[in-house]
């Protein structure tokens, strides 16, 4: 076994199989150990013992003896060979038979003498005492089962020892009374054999021990049948004791076992006896002679002899080694007082335990059990491994489910090898279907893609195949069950085979309809906002915290000529150079979050001087900072303010002029009046003149001649002219500054023109800058024109403006071979009175012609003109008089303004 | 021939004198007055048919004078002569019927127009 074990241990086994192997190893040991162990032990030299039975082997007694002997000798540390001989002297015991036996044994054991002889029962001992010395010389003998032993029986033999046999009547009765305390009578049956007589004597003798406890009754001479009948009629407080064989009616000996059986079966009281072999045959038990005990005791002595102890030293055991033994079946049948059970009692014939009955099956089952255990262990291991895998799988599945649920994505999986598709319930739910309503077919997907998106989606999908892209993302619309469309964000990836072809595609669908709608709304709002911003007449520029342009509206484009695309991202200074110097102020406004408002300033944009308001609004509520700059063109407002100031000035000047005119007109009246008187007193033929001349003695003619001689009339004319001019100036000045209310009257248009010309010629500016006298005034007045109903002052103002402009125009041109000419023409055309003021100046370009009536448009340097003259004229003619005003020009040749006024 | 007596009311000496000289040369008997009060006093002496009135006067102005004089001498006629070009004959004066509708502005470019208006006023009586 150790070799086997070593061999197994030296074999290398894969680690993972060790548990399985160990189980099998245990099983093998268990299965093999039983059958092969005895053989493995049969090695040493044997001792030899002859067990010589007096009777035949069928007797239970004989079997028990053998059993007892073999039990002890079998446990020896050395092997003992036990041979049994059965003399069968119950059937034959005459001297001839014994002689024959002797002869047989002599032949049989000649030269093969046993080391020790055990003799069982009296006959065998007697045989050996008488014939043993010649048959087995020098072989020690141990006897057992010897009744009525006496030293004489050994006839002086010293090499014999043994154990006697004696019935335990007192012990049996004692036990009977203890087990059945209600017993008051012991009935004993016996025959007339020697043993019966002996036992009967002992019974009667022991009755003295139990005097007062129970009555003893000995029935001798009854046959088995008689005893059986007798016993059946015994009262309940009786116990039966069978002391010996009973005879049958024919005188034959009735076997004890059968006797006991008959009696106990017919009687309802406990039956006791004295021999162990009767157990199981109806007796309750007793202190019984035990073949086993006899055998064991004798074998113990034999062992001592075999070990080399001298027989002399081993004394004869004179008390029979009886044992309290009871039949469990009978005890159960009759009931018993458990407290009365003697100590050390052996209960036989117990209900056989399961193990006793099914020993092989139990061991078989145990073997199977162990195999099963082993298999179970293996399976458990497998199950555990599987469970772990399942747990991981479940965990993985749960994670997948949770993630899918968390992202609210629909999942799809397309295996091209099998052309099978999986759409998750959520995938279908996004487009409004129950799980069962959409088949797992790729066409179900394709057929629901919006026709406008189809190509795009297929292109994205085909990138897997053509471009070997491993991921794709595409946004498209899918038709829902209701027939409307949802926006889907489709994302996917693929697995490729060894040739790089995708064989499995999988991914997710996200419902982005709301996001798309929000984006659409955002786009709309952005567009809306963009339109609002662009519709602003102001320049709006968005800048970030580092002064880079983030917003550039259409007005900004128009003003700078820089497109929004180019401007975005540029620094403010680059995009709008006019604001370059304001950078630091803008930055600090953003830092402080304070709105910066500048007064209007002149900005030169695209070569034109304009007044601009400049405001910086720092962005609030945003950590990123930045600001919006608003630039408003306030040129018009500024010009209006200037005009108002001018008007105010004129108004006050008008008041002043009126006062002044009065004061000047008085001296002028004095000068002119007196001049008039002077001339009349010299040149007119007044009577008073003649009278005065006569009085002083000179003739008027002489005086006049003198005056003539001294150029006095010329001097007087000079005074008249100067004073007259002064008077005209004052009158005209007053007529323009007059604060009077609108005063529509019928006017002669010719007269108005002439008055205006008069004023123009006395205009200080005109006189100084343009030599008005050098300009030829070409009049072409139509005759018979009707009067015009108009506000004379305003029309005069219109004409003055036109004439001044014409004069200015001529000054801008150098004339060679011709003179500067202003042509004034009047005419009547279809109910309108037409006045033309034409100059032969440099003319005007088309651009200038278009804008010439615009308020504040001026070709003059800043500050030189208000730019209002023509626009006010236009207003007066078209609005106040419901007339028309036009301009025509041939650049380089002439400019013609035409005023049409309604007649009447 | 009988000389018609007229009066020139003007605070400016040169203006008044030159007009007085002119009208005397034209054959009128001309009185000069420097103020409304002066004129009223001289008028009470009688004989004056037409008064040439300046508007701006110290004390009583021309308009007030005309009203005052008209009350006392309803037959008296008036010619207005002023240095204020924007002046128009007010309705209340025009409605009196004694004021010449022709307004004469200073300086008089043609003094004969005034003498003929005065002659017209006298002849209408």
Short mmCIF file of C-alpha atoms in Angstrom, two decimals, chain B residues 36 40 43 60 62-74 78 93 96:
data_model
loop_
_atom_site.label_atom_id
_atom_site.label_comp_id
_atom_site.label_asym_id
_atom_site.label_seq_id
_atom_site.Cartn_x
_atom_site.Cartn_y
_atom_site.Cartn_z
CA UNK B 36 -47.42 164.93 -29.76
CA UNK B 40 -51.72 169.33 -29.90
CA UNK B 43 -53.10 172.63 -33.42
CA UNK B 60 -47.10 160.26 -26.69
CA UNK B 62 -47.86 158.83 -33.22
CA UNK B 63 -50.80 156.51 -32.93
CA UNK B 64 -51.97 157.94 -29.64
CA UNK B 65 -51.53 161.40 -31.01
CA UNK B 66 -53.74 160.66 -34.02
CA UNK B 67 -56.46 159.34 -31.74
CA UNK B 68 -56.22 162.37 -29.50
CA UNK B 69 -56.12 164.91 -32.31
CA UNK B 70 -58.95 163.22 -34.17
CA UNK B 71 -61.16 163.53 -31.11
CA UNK B 72 -60.54 167.22 -30.89
CA UNK B 73 -60.48 168.02 -34.58
CA UNK B 74 -62.36 165.48 -36.52
CA UNK B 78 -53.17 162.50 -41.09
CA UNK B 93 -56.54 154.03 -37.28
CA UNK B 96 -61.12 156.48 -38.43
#
